[in-house]
Amino acid sequence: MATLREIRSKSSWAQIFEGQGQHLIILGFMLAGAAWFLQGQTGQRGLLWMDSLCWAWVSIWLAVLHQVMVAVVFRLQLHRRLMTRMFEEGDLQVWGMLFFPLLVARPVTILIVAVLDRGSLGVPVWIGIPLGAVFLGLSAYTMYCVKRYFSFERALGGDHFYDHYADMPIVRQGAFGWSQNAMYTFGFLGLWAFALLLGSWQALIVAAFQHAYIWVHMYTVEGPDMRHLYQDA
């Protein structure tokens, strides 16, 4: 396992941009796909001068903003100590203040879409409500496991900031016993839950976009970072 000092001593701009060409290409296709599935949709109801379709795109673009911000900060912190140079001992705390509002905005905006667009999905309630409840339960349990076994600081990307987070043992308890990447596998099911519980087609498309896009982050940002942190000597 490489220390942060060792990683930074061998760092290059090629490593900083690793996977980001693929990231942008996949994102382009995903945005086009979302536009295709949302085409012809009529905005339903309104909140704060925007209808459900506008809120759907707000939710999508906030997710993009969130993940692009994470990609930039993760890479520049891992290879150049960006946040530490700027905020010293407050680096992780400041990062949390930037990260968590956008994270919370994901389910909040999808819930708004689902409420405004409720009933458009056409799935029978005897399917949508039980399935949505299961998804919501799995998501809530996963977040509980993150707090109890993993810690929000570690989930925030603490191993990009301090070596002791990378030195922590792999978590196998709770939802992490079902999947090593339980946060992305099960945590994001809560987004689907809102769409199913309220029967919203537009919320379903946004949930699908966000869940797929977090896996793009995994393979183009976090995956390469993990190889440097946990495999390079």
PDB file of C-alpha atoms in Angstrom:
ATOM      1  CA  MET A   1       0.000   0.000   0.000  1.00  0.00           C
ATOM      2  CA  ALA A   2       1.453   3.351  -1.053  1.00  0.00           C
ATOM      3  CA  THR A   3       1.453   6.356   1.241  1.00  0.00           C
ATOM      4  CA  LEU A   4       0.141   9.688   0.020  1.00  0.00           C
ATOM      5  CA  ARG A   5       3.699  11.052   0.071  1.00  0.00           C
ATOM      6  CA  GLU A   6       4.865   8.213  -2.200  1.00  0.00           C
ATOM      7  CA  ILE A   7       1.973   8.717  -4.599  1.00  0.00           C
ATOM      8  CA  ARG A   8       2.646  12.452  -4.837  1.00  0.00           C
ATOM      9  CA  SER A   9       6.375  11.946  -5.351  1.00  0.00           C
ATOM     10  CA  LYS A  10       5.649   9.977  -8.536  1.00  0.00           C
ATOM     11  CA  SER A  11       2.602  11.964  -9.621  1.00  0.00           C
ATOM     12  CA  SER A  12       2.132  13.227 -13.171  1.00  0.00           C
ATOM     13  CA  TRP A  13      -0.534  15.202 -15.003  1.00  0.00           C
ATOM     14  CA  ALA A  14      -1.319  12.052 -16.980  1.00  0.00           C
ATOM     15  CA  GLN A  15      -2.328  10.388 -13.700  1.00  0.00           C
ATOM     16  CA  ILE A  16      -4.414  13.398 -12.699  1.00  0.00           C
ATOM     17  CA  PHE A  17      -6.405  13.230 -15.951  1.00  0.00           C
ATOM     18  CA  GLU A  18      -6.540   9.424 -16.029  1.00  0.00           C
ATOM     19  CA  GLY A  19      -9.983   8.219 -17.098  1.00  0.00           C
ATOM     20  CA  GLN A  20     -11.404  11.697 -17.616  1.00  0.00           C
ATOM     21  CA  GLY A  21     -11.634  11.423 -21.395  1.00  0.00           C
ATOM     22  CA  GLN A  22     -13.833   8.362 -20.942  1.00  0.00           C
ATOM     23  CA  HIS A  23     -15.746  10.182 -18.201  1.00  0.00           C
ATOM     24  CA  LEU A  24     -16.682  13.046 -20.518  1.00  0.00           C
ATOM     25  CA  ILE A  25     -17.565  10.780 -23.442  1.00  0.00           C
ATOM     26  CA  ILE A  26     -19.810   8.549 -21.324  1.00  0.00           C
ATOM     27  CA  LEU A  27     -21.415  11.598 -19.712  1.00  0.00           C
ATOM     28  CA  GLY A  28     -22.214  12.990 -23.162  1.00  0.00           C
ATOM     29  CA  PHE A  29     -23.975   9.768 -24.148  1.00  0.00           C
ATOM     30  CA  MET A  30     -25.823   9.631 -20.838  1.00  0.00           C
ATOM     31  CA  LEU A  31     -27.112  13.193 -21.166  1.00  0.00           C
ATOM     32  CA  ALA A  32     -28.269  12.413 -24.695  1.00  0.00           C
ATOM     33  CA  GLY A  33     -29.994   9.288 -23.386  1.00  0.00           C
ATOM     34  CA  ALA A  34     -31.752  11.224 -20.645  1.00  0.00           C
ATOM     35  CA  ALA A  35     -32.920  13.800 -23.187  1.00  0.00           C
ATOM     36  CA  TRP A  36     -34.224  11.013 -25.432  1.00  0.00           C
ATOM     37  CA  PHE A  37     -36.200   9.346 -22.633  1.00  0.00           C
ATOM     38  CA  LEU A  38     -37.577  12.678 -21.425  1.00  0.00           C
ATOM     39  CA  GLN A  39     -38.515  13.940 -24.887  1.00  0.00           C
ATOM     40  CA  GLY A  40     -42.184  14.528 -25.380  1.00  0.00           C
ATOM     41  CA  GLN A  41     -42.745  14.725 -21.643  1.00  0.00           C
ATOM     42  CA  THR A  42     -45.027  17.483 -20.446  1.00  0.00           C
ATOM     43  CA  GLY A  43     -44.055  19.248 -17.279  1.00  0.00           C
ATOM     44  CA  GLN A  44     -46.539  18.364 -14.541  1.00  0.00           C
ATOM     45  CA  ARG A  45     -47.529  20.737 -11.753  1.00  0.00           C
ATOM     46  CA  GLY A  46     -45.091  23.333 -10.485  1.00  0.00           C
ATOM     47  CA  LEU A  47     -42.904  24.427  -7.609  1.00  0.00           C
ATOM     48  CA  LEU A  48     -40.892  27.639  -7.365  1.00  0.00           C
ATOM     49  CA  TRP A  49     -41.846  28.667 -10.912  1.00  0.00           C
ATOM     50  CA  MET A  50     -40.598  25.368 -12.411  1.00  0.00           C
ATOM     51  CA  ASP A  51     -42.564  22.343 -13.564  1.00  0.00           C
ATOM     52  CA  SER A  52     -41.587  18.704 -13.082  1.00  0.00           C
ATOM     53  CA  LEU A  53     -39.573  18.503 -16.302  1.00  0.00           C
ATOM     54  CA  CYS A  54     -37.487  21.533 -15.326  1.00  0.00           C
ATOM     55  CA  TRP A  55     -36.875  19.974 -11.927  1.00  0.00           C
ATOM     56  CA  ALA A  56     -35.810  16.736 -13.614  1.00  0.00           C
ATOM     57  CA  TRP A  57     -33.089  18.592 -15.496  1.00  0.00           C
ATOM     58  CA  VAL A  58     -32.107  20.541 -12.371  1.00  0.00           C
ATOM     59  CA  SER A  59     -31.604  17.209 -10.602  1.00  0.00           C
ATOM     60  CA  ILE A  60     -29.541  15.810 -13.479  1.00  0.00           C
ATOM     61  CA  TRP A  61     -27.285  18.865 -13.748  1.00  0.00           C
ATOM     62  CA  LEU A  62     -26.779  19.060  -9.973  1.00  0.00           C
ATOM     63  CA  ALA A  63     -25.621  15.435 -10.080  1.00  0.00           C
ATOM     64  CA  VAL A  64     -23.208  16.310 -12.878  1.00  0.00           C
ATOM     65  CA  LEU A  65     -21.915  19.320 -10.926  1.00  0.00           C
ATOM     66  CA  HIS A  66     -21.475  17.162  -7.844  1.00  0.00           C
ATOM     67  CA  GLN A  67     -19.514  14.422  -9.559  1.00  0.00           C
ATOM     68  CA  VAL A  68     -17.344  16.741 -11.644  1.00  0.00           C
ATOM     69  CA  MET A  69     -16.487  18.623  -8.452  1.00  0.00           C
ATOM     70  CA  VAL A  70     -15.604  15.343  -6.733  1.00  0.00           C
ATOM     71  CA  ALA A  71     -13.433  14.267  -9.678  1.00  0.00           C
ATOM     72  CA  VAL A  72     -11.497  17.550  -9.629  1.00  0.00           C
ATOM     73  CA  VAL A  73     -11.030  17.638  -5.851  1.00  0.00           C
ATOM     74  CA  PHE A  74     -10.178  13.950  -5.492  1.00  0.00           C
ATOM     75  CA  ARG A  75      -7.498  14.067  -8.158  1.00  0.00           C
ATOM     76  CA  LEU A  76      -5.965  17.377  -7.129  1.00  0.00           C
ATOM     77  CA  GLN A  77      -6.015  16.442  -3.445  1.00  0.00           C
ATOM     78  CA  LEU A  78      -4.548  12.997  -4.067  1.00  0.00           C
ATOM     79  CA  HIS A  79      -1.772  14.224  -6.366  1.00  0.00           C
ATOM     80  CA  ARG A  80      -1.271  17.904  -5.416  1.00  0.00           C
ATOM     81  CA  ARG A  81      -2.720  18.339  -1.884  1.00  0.00           C
ATOM     82  CA  LEU A  82      -5.070  21.029  -3.208  1.00  0.00           C
ATOM     83  CA  MET A  83      -7.470  21.188  -0.243  1.00  0.00           C
ATOM     84  CA  THR A  84      -4.682  20.852   2.328  1.00  0.00           C
ATOM     85  CA  ARG A  85      -2.663  23.642   0.724  1.00  0.00           C
ATOM     86  CA  MET A  86      -5.727  25.887   0.739  1.00  0.00           C
ATOM     87  CA  PHE A  87      -7.306  25.056   4.100  1.00  0.00           C
ATOM     88  CA  GLU A  88      -4.562  23.255   6.071  1.00  0.00           C
ATOM     89  CA  GLU A  89      -6.061  21.312   9.016  1.00  0.00           C
ATOM     90  CA  GLY A  90      -9.582  22.287   7.971  1.00  0.00           C
ATOM     91  CA  ASP A  91      -9.238  20.587   4.588  1.00  0.00           C
ATOM     92  CA  LEU A  92     -11.593  17.647   5.158  1.00  0.00           C
ATOM     93  CA  GLN A  93     -14.134  19.769   7.015  1.00  0.00           C
ATOM     94  CA  VAL A  94     -14.289  22.339   4.209  1.00  0.00           C
ATOM     95  CA  TRP A  95     -14.596  19.526   1.674  1.00  0.00           C
ATOM     96  CA  GLY A  96     -17.527  18.117   3.633  1.00  0.00           C
ATOM     97  CA  MET A  97     -19.267  21.505   3.530  1.00  0.00           C
ATOM     98  CA  LEU A  98     -18.947  21.503  -0.256  1.00  0.00           C
ATOM     99  CA  PHE A  99     -19.775  17.827  -0.737  1.00  0.00           C
ATOM    100  CA  PHE A 100     -22.757  17.091   1.486  1.00  0.00           C
ATOM    101  CA  PRO A 101     -25.178  19.837   0.312  1.00  0.00           C
ATOM    102  CA  LEU A 102     -24.891  18.563  -3.262  1.00  0.00           C
ATOM    103  CA  LEU A 103     -25.234  14.976  -2.051  1.00  0.00           C
ATOM    104  CA  VAL A 104     -28.431  15.852  -0.176  1.00  0.00           C
ATOM    105  CA  ALA A 105     -29.720  17.739  -3.237  1.00  0.00           C
ATOM    106  CA  ARG A 106     -29.848  14.463  -5.190  1.00  0.00           C
ATOM    107  CA  PRO A 107     -32.703  12.770  -3.296  1.00  0.00           C
ATOM    108  CA  VAL A 108     -34.414  16.074  -2.518  1.00  0.00           C
ATOM    109  CA  THR A 109     -34.693  17.099  -6.170  1.00  0.00           C
ATOM    110  CA  ILE A 110     -35.770  13.611  -7.278  1.00  0.00           C
ATOM    111  CA  LEU A 111     -38.447  13.637  -4.578  1.00  0.00           C
ATOM    112  CA  ILE A 112     -39.664  16.991  -5.904  1.00  0.00           C
ATOM    113  CA  VAL A 113     -39.826  15.555  -9.431  1.00  0.00           C
ATOM    114  CA  ALA A 114     -41.675  12.467  -8.191  1.00  0.00           C
ATOM    115  CA  VAL A 115     -44.245  14.519  -6.286  1.00  0.00           C
ATOM    116  CA  LEU A 116     -44.886  16.891  -9.191  1.00  0.00           C
ATOM    117  CA  ASP A 117     -44.977  14.102 -11.780  1.00  0.00           C
ATOM    118  CA  ARG A 118     -46.774  11.517  -9.644  1.00  0.00           C
ATOM    119  CA  GLY A 119     -48.936   8.963 -11.423  1.00  0.00           C
ATOM    120  CA  SER A 120     -47.237   9.186 -14.828  1.00  0.00           C
ATOM    121  CA  LEU A 121     -45.336   5.879 -14.656  1.00  0.00           C
ATOM    122  CA  GLY A 122     -48.308   3.607 -15.122  1.00  0.00           C
ATOM    123  CA  VAL A 123     -46.993   0.875 -12.817  1.00  0.00           C
ATOM    124  CA  PRO A 124     -49.725  -0.748 -10.676  1.00  0.00           C
ATOM    125  CA  VAL A 125     -49.556   0.449  -7.084  1.00  0.00           C
ATOM    126  CA  TRP A 126     -49.378  -3.153  -5.843  1.00  0.00           C
ATOM    127  CA  ILE A 127     -46.018  -3.398  -7.642  1.00  0.00           C
ATOM    128  CA  GLY A 128     -44.647   0.115  -7.278  1.00  0.00           C
ATOM    129  CA  ILE A 129     -45.308   0.674  -3.576  1.00  0.00           C
ATOM    130  CA  PRO A 130     -43.892  -2.632  -2.203  1.00  0.00           C
ATOM    131  CA  LEU A 131     -40.877  -2.489  -4.528  1.00  0.00           C
ATOM    132  CA  GLY A 132     -40.254   1.158  -3.674  1.00  0.00           C
ATOM    133  CA  ALA A 133     -40.522   0.370   0.038  1.00  0.00           C
ATOM    134  CA  VAL A 134     -37.942  -2.421  -0.297  1.00  0.00           C
ATOM    135  CA  PHE A 135     -35.574  -0.121  -2.200  1.00  0.00           C
ATOM    136  CA  LEU A 136     -36.019   2.634   0.381  1.00  0.00           C
ATOM    137  CA  GLY A 137     -35.366   0.190   3.210  1.00  0.00           C
ATOM    138  CA  LEU A 138     -32.189  -1.111   1.566  1.00  0.00           C
ATOM    139  CA  SER A 139     -30.969   2.432   1.002  1.00  0.00           C
ATOM    140  CA  ALA A 140     -31.693   3.495   4.588  1.00  0.00           C
ATOM    141  CA  TYR A 141     -29.986   0.390   5.986  1.00  0.00           C
ATOM    142  CA  THR A 142     -26.938   1.044   3.815  1.00  0.00           C
ATOM    143  CA  MET A 143     -26.653   4.608   5.095  1.00  0.00           C
ATOM    144  CA  TYR A 144     -26.897   3.269   8.647  1.00  0.00           C
ATOM    145  CA  CYS A 145     -24.061   0.839   7.867  1.00  0.00           C
ATOM    146  CA  VAL A 146     -21.972   3.646   6.391  1.00  0.00           C
ATOM    147  CA  LYS A 147     -22.347   5.624   9.607  1.00  0.00           C
ATOM    148  CA  ARG A 148     -21.779   2.660  11.949  1.00  0.00           C
ATOM    149  CA  TYR A 149     -19.066   0.675  10.204  1.00  0.00           C
ATOM    150  CA  PHE A 150     -17.482   2.887   7.552  1.00  0.00           C
ATOM    151  CA  SER A 151     -17.755   6.516   8.794  1.00  0.00           C
ATOM    152  CA  PHE A 152     -18.868   9.495   6.769  1.00  0.00           C
ATOM    153  CA  GLU A 153     -15.329  10.929   6.821  1.00  0.00           C
ATOM    154  CA  ARG A 154     -14.007   7.842   5.066  1.00  0.00           C
ATOM    155  CA  ALA A 155     -16.938   7.910   2.619  1.00  0.00           C
ATOM    156  CA  LEU A 156     -16.100  11.552   1.957  1.00  0.00           C
ATOM    157  CA  GLY A 157     -12.779  10.445   0.510  1.00  0.00           C
ATOM    158  CA  GLY A 158     -10.686  10.648   3.652  1.00  0.00           C
ATOM    159  CA  ASP A 159      -8.073   8.331   2.164  1.00  0.00           C
ATOM    160  CA  HIS A 160      -7.260  11.093  -0.355  1.00  0.00           C
ATOM    161  CA  PHE A 161      -6.437  13.373   2.588  1.00  0.00           C
ATOM    162  CA  TYR A 162      -4.798  11.281   5.315  1.00  0.00           C
ATOM    163  CA  ASP A 163      -2.979   7.960   5.351  1.00  0.00           C
ATOM    164  CA  HIS A 164      -4.766   6.630   8.422  1.00  0.00           C
ATOM    165  CA  TYR A 165      -8.044   6.356   6.477  1.00  0.00           C
ATOM    166  CA  ALA A 166      -6.328   4.184   3.871  1.00  0.00           C
ATOM    167  CA  ASP A 167      -4.850   2.057   6.665  1.00  0.00           C
ATOM    168  CA  MET A 168      -8.292   1.163   8.026  1.00  0.00           C
ATOM    169  CA  PRO A 169      -9.409  -2.449   7.455  1.00  0.00           C
ATOM    170  CA  ILE A 170     -11.883  -3.329   4.720  1.00  0.00           C
ATOM    171  CA  VAL A 171     -15.442  -3.229   6.062  1.00  0.00           C
ATOM    172  CA  ARG A 172     -17.379  -6.505   5.784  1.00  0.00           C
ATOM    173  CA  GLN A 173     -20.224  -5.858   8.234  1.00  0.00           C
ATOM    174  CA  GLY A 174     -23.827  -5.114   7.397  1.00  0.00           C
ATOM    175  CA  ALA A 175     -24.546  -4.105   3.827  1.00  0.00           C
ATOM    176  CA  PHE A 176     -20.817  -4.196   3.113  1.00  0.00           C
ATOM    177  CA  GLY A 177     -20.988  -7.949   3.615  1.00  0.00           C
ATOM    178  CA  TRP A 178     -23.346  -8.120   0.632  1.00  0.00           C
ATOM    179  CA  SER A 179     -21.244  -5.850  -1.576  1.00  0.00           C
ATOM    180  CA  GLN A 180     -17.874  -4.209  -1.014  1.00  0.00           C
ATOM    181  CA  ASN A 181     -19.290  -1.114  -2.704  1.00  0.00           C
ATOM    182  CA  ALA A 182     -22.597  -1.092  -0.847  1.00  0.00           C
ATOM    183  CA  MET A 183     -22.945   2.704  -1.014  1.00  0.00           C
ATOM    184  CA  TYR A 184     -23.238   2.706  -4.791  1.00  0.00           C
ATOM    185  CA  THR A 185     -24.978  -0.652  -5.126  1.00  0.00           C
ATOM    186  CA  PHE A 186     -27.687  -0.233  -2.493  1.00  0.00           C
ATOM    187  CA  GLY A 187     -27.513   3.360  -1.277  1.00  0.00           C
ATOM    188  CA  PHE A 188     -28.694   4.795  -4.576  1.00  0.00           C
ATOM    189  CA  LEU A 189     -31.754   2.517  -4.641  1.00  0.00           C
ATOM    190  CA  GLY A 190     -33.429   5.169  -2.508  1.00  0.00           C
ATOM    191  CA  LEU A 191     -33.595   7.397  -5.585  1.00  0.00           C
ATOM    192  CA  TRP A 192     -35.498   4.702  -7.472  1.00  0.00           C
ATOM    193  CA  ALA A 193     -37.779   4.295  -4.446  1.00  0.00           C
ATOM    194  CA  PHE A 194     -39.221   7.803  -4.785  1.00  0.00           C
ATOM    195  CA  ALA A 195     -40.072   7.198  -8.437  1.00  0.00           C
ATOM    196  CA  LEU A 196     -41.733   3.849  -7.693  1.00  0.00           C
ATOM    197  CA  LEU A 197     -43.625   4.942  -4.590  1.00  0.00           C
ATOM    198  CA  LEU A 198     -45.105   7.947  -6.375  1.00  0.00           C
ATOM    199  CA  GLY A 199     -45.312   6.390  -9.843  1.00  0.00           C
ATOM    200  CA  SER A 200     -43.247   9.038 -11.668  1.00  0.00           C
ATOM    201  CA  TRP A 201     -41.693   8.357 -15.078  1.00  0.00           C
ATOM    202  CA  GLN A 202     -39.565  11.508 -14.998  1.00  0.00           C
ATOM    203  CA  ALA A 203     -38.210  10.687 -11.528  1.00  0.00           C
ATOM    204  CA  LEU A 204     -37.436   7.148 -12.731  1.00  0.00           C
ATOM    205  CA  ILE A 205     -35.314   8.495 -15.599  1.00  0.00           C
ATOM    206  CA  VAL A 206     -33.455  10.868 -13.267  1.00  0.00           C
ATOM    207  CA  ALA A 207     -32.864   8.062 -10.763  1.00  0.00           C
ATOM    208  CA  ALA A 208     -31.535   5.809 -13.525  1.00  0.00           C
ATOM    209  CA  PHE A 209     -29.220   8.599 -14.710  1.00  0.00           C
ATOM    210  CA  GLN A 210     -27.874   9.289 -11.233  1.00  0.00           C
ATOM    211  CA  HIS A 211     -27.359   5.633 -10.358  1.00  0.00           C
ATOM    212  CA  ALA A 212     -25.589   4.901 -13.639  1.00  0.00           C
ATOM    213  CA  TYR A 213     -23.494   8.053 -13.370  1.00  0.00           C
ATOM    214  CA  ILE A 214     -22.173   7.168  -9.907  1.00  0.00           C
ATOM    215  CA  TRP A 215     -20.763   3.985 -11.441  1.00  0.00           C
ATOM    216  CA  VAL A 216     -19.083   6.102 -14.110  1.00  0.00           C
ATOM    217  CA  HIS A 217     -17.423   7.934 -11.223  1.00  0.00           C
ATOM    218  CA  MET A 218     -16.403   4.588  -9.744  1.00  0.00           C
ATOM    219  CA  TYR A 219     -14.687   3.363 -12.892  1.00  0.00           C
ATOM    220  CA  THR A 220     -13.177   6.608 -14.175  1.00  0.00           C
ATOM    221  CA  VAL A 221     -12.262   8.441 -10.956  1.00  0.00           C
ATOM    222  CA  GLU A 222     -12.375   6.319  -7.831  1.00  0.00           C
ATOM    223  CA  GLY A 223     -11.148   3.089  -9.434  1.00  0.00           C
ATOM    224  CA  PRO A 224      -7.858   4.574 -10.703  1.00  0.00           C
ATOM    225  CA  ASP A 225      -7.395   6.392  -7.387  1.00  0.00           C
ATOM    226  CA  MET A 226      -7.844   3.133  -5.465  1.00  0.00           C
ATOM    227  CA  ARG A 227      -5.195   1.460  -7.598  1.00  0.00           C
ATOM    228  CA  HIS A 228      -2.705   4.169  -6.631  1.00  0.00           C
ATOM    229  CA  LEU A 229      -3.691   4.121  -2.959  1.00  0.00           C
ATOM    230  CA  TYR A 230      -3.983   0.396  -2.355  1.00  0.00           C
ATOM    231  CA  GLN A 231      -1.857  -1.383  -4.952  1.00  0.00           C
ATOM    232  CA  ASP A 232       1.102   0.798  -5.847  1.00  0.00           C
ATOM    233  CA  ALA A 233       4.182   0.368  -3.703  1.00  0.00           C
TER     234      ALA A 233
END
